[in-house]
């Protein structure tokens, strides 16, 4: 779909427009180079026409950095991360210095900040203090999930030498209470439009054998409506990876679920929503965290963190997908219910699975990359997984960042293409994939 001598990074997001006509992407110079990127673009999947949606007018080598764009599920709006505008050598783009920005294609020059940022005491409930990224719309468009790093904790770690800069996950609510951030004339204080809260409490030194989490990350919405409780009701929730310490003292990563309460403005048991000088913002009441997998006794315990991947979920919330090593030490796809229970090994590939799992928007059909090819597999009502089907030929360069269209008829993905003396990330589309 793309041919220009620049990168076109999909970045594991919801890249298709609501009508499946466009794909949104960023143009970072390399996968880790968001700091140097100033543009968000889109490409027409029929004509190949490209358009610039956002272009920061005065970038520098220190930022601000923009990227990781996702389309709203049914409006022509796009959310993406944006570094702070007061970027310089002393304060460059960083994980704790970025927010979410929303633009409407009808007026892309006018943007709004999703999350408020308040790093001046006293801090404000509903505002955060640092860096949100990996912004993901909920199916109804009223929530955005994100991964979070806190600027106040970064400063505290620098002052004390103790570990305080801990990654966690949170959400922003469109219809939450109004947040008012005191302004001081700097770009550090940001007035956002949505109410935000951290969902998961993290600690620097988890007790061995406990369910205490030191890092919460690689998160995803569960289902379009959440997951179904045993009583038949639905619960909005996020799945995430959590790092903890096994009973033998070894680090391990497991699958967790956090319930997202309707009201995220009610403080919970761990402290104020806005945080303190020595504590991260605390989760709201009702943000119940449950450990879903317990894999210490497996030959290769834990979720595989190589390749890097995100958890994902079937459209109906019945399954969370993740990667882990089988008994041979080969990375495979595994499925587990948000209610817990024994995980299902969903693939038995001779070669390691190379990417995260992406799900069809309204069928229990999932895709992944293995042997430098896209594969599909289907899950029936009993949780039985079909034999995988290879849908693209093996290529020298590995496909990555694949994404289903809203209709489920297409899958877009990235692949490096050699162009002269350089290689660029281009976008490809597989059609009629069902």
Coordinates of C-alpha atoms in Angstrom, one line a residue:
X1 CA 0.0 0.0 0.0
X2 CA 2.9 2.4 0.7
X3 CA 6.0 3.1 -1.3
X4 CA 7.5 6.4 0.0
X5 CA 11.1 6.3 1.3
X6 CA 10.1 6.7 4.9
X7 CA 8.6 4.4 7.6
X8 CA 4.9 3.7 7.9
X9 CA 4.6 2.3 11.4
X10 CA 1.2 0.7 12.3
X11 CA 2.5 -0.2 15.8
X12 CA -0.1 -2.8 16.9
X13 CA -3.0 -0.4 17.0
X14 CA -6.6 -0.2 15.6
X15 CA -5.4 1.4 12.4
X16 CA -8.4 1.0 10.1
X17 CA -10.8 3.9 9.8
X18 CA -14.4 3.1 10.8
X19 CA -15.4 2.6 7.1
X20 CA -12.2 0.6 6.3
X21 CA -11.1 3.1 3.7
X22 CA -8.0 4.4 5.5
X23 CA -5.1 3.1 7.6
X24 CA -3.5 5.5 10.0
X25 CA 0.2 5.3 10.9
X26 CA 3.2 7.3 12.1
X27 CA 6.5 8.0 10.3
X28 CA 9.1 7.4 13.1
X29 CA 12.6 6.9 11.6
X30 CA 13.0 3.6 13.4
X31 CA 10.8 1.4 15.7
X32 CA 12.3 3.1 18.8
X33 CA 12.4 6.6 17.2
X34 CA 9.1 8.2 18.3
X35 CA 11.2 11.1 19.8
X36 CA 12.2 12.1 16.3
X37 CA 8.8 11.8 14.7
X38 CA 6.5 14.7 14.0
X39 CA 3.9 13.3 11.6
X40 CA 0.7 11.2 11.7
X41 CA -0.4 10.1 8.2
X42 CA -3.1 7.9 6.6
X43 CA -3.2 5.8 3.4
X44 CA -6.2 4.9 1.3
X45 CA -6.4 1.1 1.1
X46 CA -7.9 1.3 -2.4
X47 CA -6.0 4.0 -4.2
X48 CA -2.8 4.2 -2.2
X49 CA -3.3 8.0 -1.7
X50 CA -1.6 9.3 1.4
X51 CA -2.5 12.3 3.5
X52 CA -0.8 14.1 6.4
X53 CA -3.2 14.3 9.4
X54 CA -0.9 16.0 11.9
X55 CA 2.5 17.6 11.6
X56 CA 4.2 19.3 14.6
X57 CA 5.6 22.5 13.3
X58 CA 8.8 22.9 15.3
X59 CA 10.3 19.5 16.2
X60 CA 13.8 19.1 17.5
X61 CA 16.1 16.1 18.2
X62 CA 14.7 16.1 21.7
X63 CA 11.0 15.9 20.7
X64 CA 8.2 16.3 21.2
X65 CA 7.7 13.0 19.5
X66 CA 4.3 11.7 18.2
X67 CA 3.1 8.3 17.2
X68 CA 1.2 5.1 17.9
X69 CA -2.1 6.2 16.3
X70 CA -5.5 4.5 16.5
X71 CA -8.8 5.3 14.9
X72 CA -12.0 5.7 16.9
X73 CA -14.3 2.7 16.4
X74 CA -17.1 4.6 14.6
X75 CA -16.0 8.3 14.4
X76 CA -13.3 9.8 12.2
X77 CA -11.2 10.6 15.2
X78 CA -7.7 9.5 16.0
X79 CA -5.8 9.2 19.3
X80 CA -2.0 9.2 19.4
X81 CA 0.7 9.9 21.9
X82 CA 2.4 13.3 21.9
X83 CA 5.4 14.3 23.9
X84 CA 5.5 17.5 25.9
X85 CA 6.0 20.7 23.9
X86 CA 8.8 22.1 26.2
X87 CA 11.3 19.6 24.8
X88 CA 15.0 20.3 25.1
X89 CA 18.3 18.7 25.9
X90 CA 17.5 18.8 29.7
X91 CA 13.9 17.6 29.2
X92 CA 13.7 15.4 26.1
X93 CA 10.8 13.1 25.1
X94 CA 10.5 10.3 27.6
X95 CA 8.1 7.7 28.9
X96 CA 7.0 10.1 31.7
X97 CA 6.7 13.1 29.4
X98 CA 3.9 12.3 27.0
X99 CA 0.1 12.5 26.8
X100 CA -2.7 11.4 24.5
X101 CA -4.0 13.7 21.8
X102 CA -7.2 13.4 19.9
X103 CA -7.9 14.9 16.5
X104 CA -11.0 15.0 14.4
X105 CA -10.4 14.5 10.6
X106 CA -13.0 17.2 10.0
X107 CA -10.6 19.7 11.7
X108 CA -7.3 18.1 12.2
X109 CA -5.5 21.4 13.0
X110 CA -7.5 21.6 16.3
X111 CA -6.5 18.9 18.8
X112 CA -7.6 18.2 22.3
X113 CA -5.6 16.5 25.1
X114 CA -7.2 13.3 26.3
X115 CA -5.5 13.2 29.7
X116 CA -4.8 16.1 32.0
X117 CA -1.3 16.4 33.5
X118 CA -0.7 18.0 36.9
X119 CA 2.8 17.8 38.3
X120 CA 2.4 20.7 40.8
X121 CA 1.3 20.2 44.4
X122 CA -1.4 19.7 45.4
X123 CA -2.1 17.2 42.6
X124 CA -5.6 16.9 41.0
X125 CA -7.8 13.8 41.0
X126 CA -8.6 12.8 37.4
X127 CA -5.2 14.3 36.2
X128 CA -2.1 12.2 35.8
X129 CA 1.5 13.2 36.3
X130 CA 3.5 12.0 33.4
X131 CA 3.3 9.8 30.5
X132 CA 0.5 7.9 28.9
X133 CA 1.0 5.8 25.7
X134 CA -0.5 2.8 23.9
X135 CA -3.8 4.5 23.8
X136 CA -6.7 2.1 22.9
X137 CA -10.3 3.0 22.4
X138 CA -13.0 0.9 23.9
X139 CA -15.6 -0.5 21.5
X140 CA -18.2 2.1 22.6
X141 CA -15.6 5.0 22.2
X142 CA -16.2 6.2 25.8
X143 CA -13.0 4.9 27.3
X144 CA -9.3 4.8 26.3
X145 CA -6.9 2.4 27.9
X146 CA -3.2 3.2 28.2
X147 CA 0.1 2.3 29.8
X148 CA 1.6 4.8 32.3
X149 CA 4.8 6.1 33.7
X150 CA 4.9 8.8 36.4
X151 CA 7.1 11.9 36.3
X152 CA 6.9 12.5 40.1
X153 CA 8.2 9.0 40.7
X154 CA 11.0 9.5 38.2
X155 CA 12.2 12.5 40.1
X156 CA 11.8 10.7 43.5
X157 CA 13.9 7.8 42.1
X158 CA 16.6 10.2 41.0
X159 CA 16.7 11.9 44.4
X160 CA 16.6 8.7 46.6
X161 CA 18.3 6.1 44.4
X162 CA 15.5 3.7 45.3
X163 CA 13.2 2.2 42.7
X164 CA 10.0 4.2 42.2
X165 CA 9.6 4.6 38.4
X166 CA 7.3 1.6 37.9
X167 CA 5.1 1.1 34.8
X168 CA 1.4 0.5 35.3
X169 CA -1.8 0.8 33.3
X170 CA -4.9 3.0 33.5
X171 CA -7.9 4.3 31.7
X172 CA -9.5 7.7 30.7
X173 CA -13.2 8.2 30.7
X174 CA -14.9 10.6 28.2
X175 CA -17.9 11.2 30.4
X176 CA -16.1 11.5 33.7
X177 CA -16.1 14.5 36.1
X178 CA -14.5 17.7 34.8
X179 CA -10.8 18.1 35.8
X180 CA -9.3 21.5 36.3
X181 CA -5.5 21.7 36.2
X182 CA -3.9 24.9 37.6
X183 CA -1.8 26.6 34.9
X184 CA 1.7 28.1 35.5
X185 CA 2.6 29.2 32.0
X186 CA 4.7 26.1 31.3
X187 CA 3.9 23.1 29.0
X188 CA 4.3 20.8 32.0
X189 CA 0.7 21.5 33.1
X190 CA -1.8 20.2 30.6
X191 CA -5.6 20.6 30.6
X192 CA -7.2 17.5 29.2
X193 CA -10.8 16.7 28.3
X194 CA -11.2 13.2 29.9
X195 CA -11.0 11.9 33.5
X196 CA -8.1 9.6 34.0
X197 CA -7.1 7.0 36.7
X198 CA -4.4 4.4 37.3
X199 CA -5.9 0.9 37.6
X200 CA -3.2 -1.3 39.0
X201 CA -1.1 -0.9 42.2
X202 CA 2.6 -1.8 41.6
X203 CA 5.3 -2.2 44.1
X204 CA 9.1 -2.1 43.7
X205 CA 9.9 -5.3 45.5
X206 CA 7.2 -7.9 45.4
X207 CA 7.2 -10.6 48.1
X208 CA 8.3 -13.9 46.6
X209 CA 5.3 -16.2 46.0
X210 CA 2.8 -13.4 46.3
X211 CA 0.6 -11.8 43.6
X212 CA 2.3 -8.4 44.1
X213 CA 3.1 -6.8 40.8
X214 CA 6.2 -4.7 40.0
X215 CA 5.3 -3.9 36.5
X216 CA 1.9 -3.9 34.7
X217 CA 2.0 -3.5 30.9
X218 CA 1.1 -4.8 27.4
X219 CA -2.6 -4.3 28.2
X220 CA -5.7 -4.7 26.1
X221 CA -9.5 -4.4 26.3
X222 CA -11.3 -7.7 27.0
X223 CA -14.1 -8.2 24.4
X224 CA -16.3 -5.5 23.0
X225 CA -18.4 -5.5 26.1
X226 CA -16.0 -7.0 28.6
X227 CA -16.3 -10.5 29.9
X228 CA -19.4 -12.4 31.1
X229 CA -19.5 -13.1 34.8
X230 CA -20.8 -16.4 36.0
X231 CA -24.2 -14.7 36.8
X232 CA -24.5 -13.6 33.2
X233 CA -23.8 -10.0 33.6
X234 CA -21.0 -8.2 31.8
X235 CA -17.9 -6.6 33.3
X236 CA -15.7 -4.0 31.5
X237 CA -12.0 -5.0 32.0
X238 CA -8.5 -4.8 30.8
X239 CA -6.1 -7.7 30.5
X240 CA -2.4 -7.0 31.2
X241 CA 0.9 -8.7 31.8
X242 CA 2.2 -8.5 35.4
X243 CA 5.8 -9.0 36.5
X244 CA 6.2 -10.7 39.9
X245 CA 8.5 -12.9 41.9
X246 CA 8.0 -16.6 42.1
X247 CA 8.3 -18.5 45.4
X248 CA 11.9 -19.6 44.4
X249 CA 12.9 -15.9 44.0
X250 CA 12.9 -16.0 40.2
X251 CA 11.1 -13.3 38.1
X252 CA 8.0 -14.4 36.3
X253 CA 5.4 -12.7 34.1
X254 CA 1.8 -13.8 34.3
X255 CA -1.6 -12.8 32.8
X256 CA -3.8 -10.5 35.0
X257 CA -7.2 -9.0 34.6
X258 CA -8.4 -5.7 36.2
X259 CA -12.1 -4.8 36.3
X260 CA -12.8 -1.2 35.3
X261 CA -15.6 0.3 37.4
X262 CA -18.1 2.6 35.9
X263 CA -17.1 5.4 38.4
X264 CA -13.3 5.9 38.3
X265 CA -13.5 9.1 40.4
X266 CA -14.1 7.2 43.8
X267 CA -10.8 6.7 45.7
X268 CA -10.0 3.1 46.6
X269 CA -8.2 1.5 49.5
X270 CA -4.6 2.3 48.4
X271 CA -4.7 6.1 48.6
X272 CA -5.6 9.2 46.7
X273 CA -6.4 9.0 43.0
X274 CA -4.0 11.8 42.3
X275 CA -1.0 10.3 44.2
X276 CA 1.4 11.9 46.6
X277 CA 5.0 13.0 46.6
X278 CA 6.0 9.4 47.5
X279 CA 3.3 7.3 46.0
X280 CA 1.9 6.7 42.5
X281 CA -1.7 7.7 41.8
X282 CA -3.8 5.0 43.4
X283 CA -6.6 2.9 41.7
X284 CA -10.2 3.8 42.2
X285 CA -12.6 1.7 44.2
X286 CA -13.8 -1.3 42.3
X287 CA -10.6 -1.8 40.2
X288 CA -10.3 -5.4 41.2
X289 CA -7.1 -7.2 40.0
X290 CA -7.1 -10.9 39.5
X291 CA -4.2 -13.2 38.6
X292 CA -5.3 -15.4 35.7
X293 CA -2.4 -17.7 35.0
X294 CA -0.2 -19.6 37.5
X295 CA 2.6 -21.2 35.5
X296 CA 5.4 -21.6 38.0
X297 CA 5.4 -25.4 37.7
X298 CA 5.7 -25.5 34.0
X299 CA 9.0 -26.5 32.3
X300 CA 9.1 -22.9 30.9
X301 CA 7.1 -20.8 33.3
X302 CA 5.5 -17.5 32.6
X303 CA 4.4 -15.5 29.6
X304 CA 7.1 -15.2 27.0
X305 CA 8.4 -11.6 26.9
X306 CA 10.3 -12.4 23.7
X307 CA 9.0 -11.5 21.2
X308 CA 7.6 -8.4 22.8
X309 CA 3.8 -8.7 22.4
X310 CA 0.5 -7.4 23.8
X311 CA -2.2 -9.5 25.3
X312 CA -5.4 -9.5 23.2
X313 CA -8.9 -10.8 23.4
X314 CA -11.6 -12.4 21.3
X315 CA -14.5 -10.0 20.4
X316 CA -16.9 -11.8 22.8
X317 CA -14.5 -11.6 25.8
X318 CA -14.3 -15.4 26.1
X319 CA -10.5 -15.7 25.6
X320 CA -7.4 -13.8 26.4
X321 CA -4.5 -14.6 24.1
X322 CA -0.8 -14.6 25.0
X323 CA 2.5 -16.2 24.0
X324 CA 4.4 -18.7 26.0
X325 CA 6.9 -21.5 25.5
X326 CA 5.6 -25.1 25.1
X327 CA 7.3 -28.1 26.6
X328 CA 9.9 -28.0 23.8
X329 CA 10.8 -24.4 24.5
X330 CA 9.0 -23.1 21.3
X331 CA 6.9 -20.0 21.6
X332 CA 3.2 -20.7 20.9
X333 CA -0.2 -19.1 21.2
X334 CA -2.1 -19.8 24.4
X335 CA -5.7 -18.9 25.3
X336 CA -7.2 -18.5 28.8
X337 CA -10.6 -17.4 30.1
X338 CA -10.8 -14.0 31.9
X339 CA -12.4 -16.0 34.7
X340 CA -9.3 -18.2 35.0
X341 CA -8.9 -21.9 34.6
X342 CA -6.4 -24.0 32.7
X343 CA -4.9 -22.3 29.6
X344 CA -5.3 -23.9 26.2
X345 CA -2.2 -24.3 23.9
X346 CA -3.7 -23.0 20.7
X347 CA -0.8 -23.6 18.3
X348 CA 1.8 -26.3 17.9
X349 CA 4.1 -24.7 15.4
X350 CA 7.5 -26.2 14.7
X351 CA 8.9 -22.6 14.6
X352 CA 8.3 -19.9 17.3
X353 CA 5.3 -17.6 16.9
X354 CA 6.8 -14.2 16.1
X355 CA 4.1 -11.6 16.9
X356 CA 1.1 -10.9 19.2
X357 CA -2.3 -12.4 18.3
X358 CA -5.0 -10.3 16.7
X359 CA -8.6 -11.3 16.6
X360 CA -11.3 -11.0 14.0
X361 CA -13.8 -8.2 15.0
X362 CA -16.8 -10.4 15.2
X363 CA -15.7 -14.1 14.9
X364 CA -13.6 -16.4 17.1
X365 CA -10.8 -16.3 14.4
X366 CA -7.3 -15.1 15.2
X367 CA -4.2 -14.2 13.3
X368 CA -0.5 -14.4 14.1
X369 CA 2.9 -14.5 12.4
X370 CA 5.1 -17.6 12.3
X371 CA 7.8 -18.6 9.8
X372 CA 7.6 -15.1 8.4
X373 CA 4.0 -15.7 7.3
X374 CA 0.5 -14.7 8.5
X375 CA -1.5 -17.6 9.9
X376 CA -5.2 -17.9 10.8
X377 CA -6.9 -20.3 13.3
X378 CA -10.4 -20.6 14.5
X379 CA -11.8 -21.4 18.0
X380 CA -15.1 -23.2 18.3
X381 CA -17.8 -22.9 21.0
X382 CA -16.0 -25.6 23.1
X383 CA -12.6 -23.9 22.9
X384 CA -11.2 -26.3 20.3
X385 CA -8.7 -24.7 18.0
X386 CA -8.6 -25.5 14.3
X387 CA -5.5 -26.4 12.4
X388 CA -3.8 -23.1 11.4
X389 CA -3.9 -21.9 7.8
X390 CA -1.0 -20.0 6.2
X391 CA -2.5 -17.0 4.3
X392 CA 0.6 -15.3 3.1
X393 CA 3.7 -16.7 1.4
X394 CA 6.9 -16.8 3.4
X395 CA 9.0 -13.7 2.9
X396 CA 12.6 -12.9 3.7
X397 CA 11.4 -10.0 6.0
X398 CA 9.1 -10.8 8.9
X399 CA 5.6 -9.3 8.8
X400 CA 4.6 -7.5 12.0
X401 CA 2.1 -5.1 13.5
X402 CA -0.8 -6.9 11.8
X403 CA -4.3 -5.4 12.2
X404 CA -7.8 -6.6 11.2
X405 CA -10.2 -4.3 9.3
X406 CA -13.5 -3.4 10.9
X407 CA -15.3 -5.8 8.5
X408 CA -12.9 -8.6 9.1
X409 CA -12.2 -8.9 5.3
X410 CA -8.6 -7.6 5.4
X411 CA -5.5 -7.7 7.5
X412 CA -3.0 -4.9 7.2
X413 CA 0.6 -5.5 8.3
X414 CA 4.1 -3.9 8.2
X415 CA 7.2 -5.3 6.5
X416 CA 10.6 -3.9 5.8
X417 CA 11.3 -3.3 2.1
X418 CA 14.8 -2.6 0.7
X419 CA 14.8 0.6 -1.3
X420 CA 18.2 1.5 -2.6
X421 CA 20.7 1.5 0.2
X422 CA 18.1 1.8 2.9
X423 CA 15.2 -0.3 4.2
X424 CA 11.8 1.2 5.1
X425 CA 8.7 0.0 6.9
X426 CA 5.9 -0.3 4.4
X427 CA 2.3 -1.3 4.7
X428 CA 0.8 -4.3 3.1
X429 CA -2.8 -5.6 3.0
X430 CA -4.0 -9.2 2.8
X431 CA -7.5 -9.3 1.3
X432 CA -10.4 -11.8 1.4
X433 CA -8.7 -13.4 4.4
X434 CA -11.7 -15.5 5.7

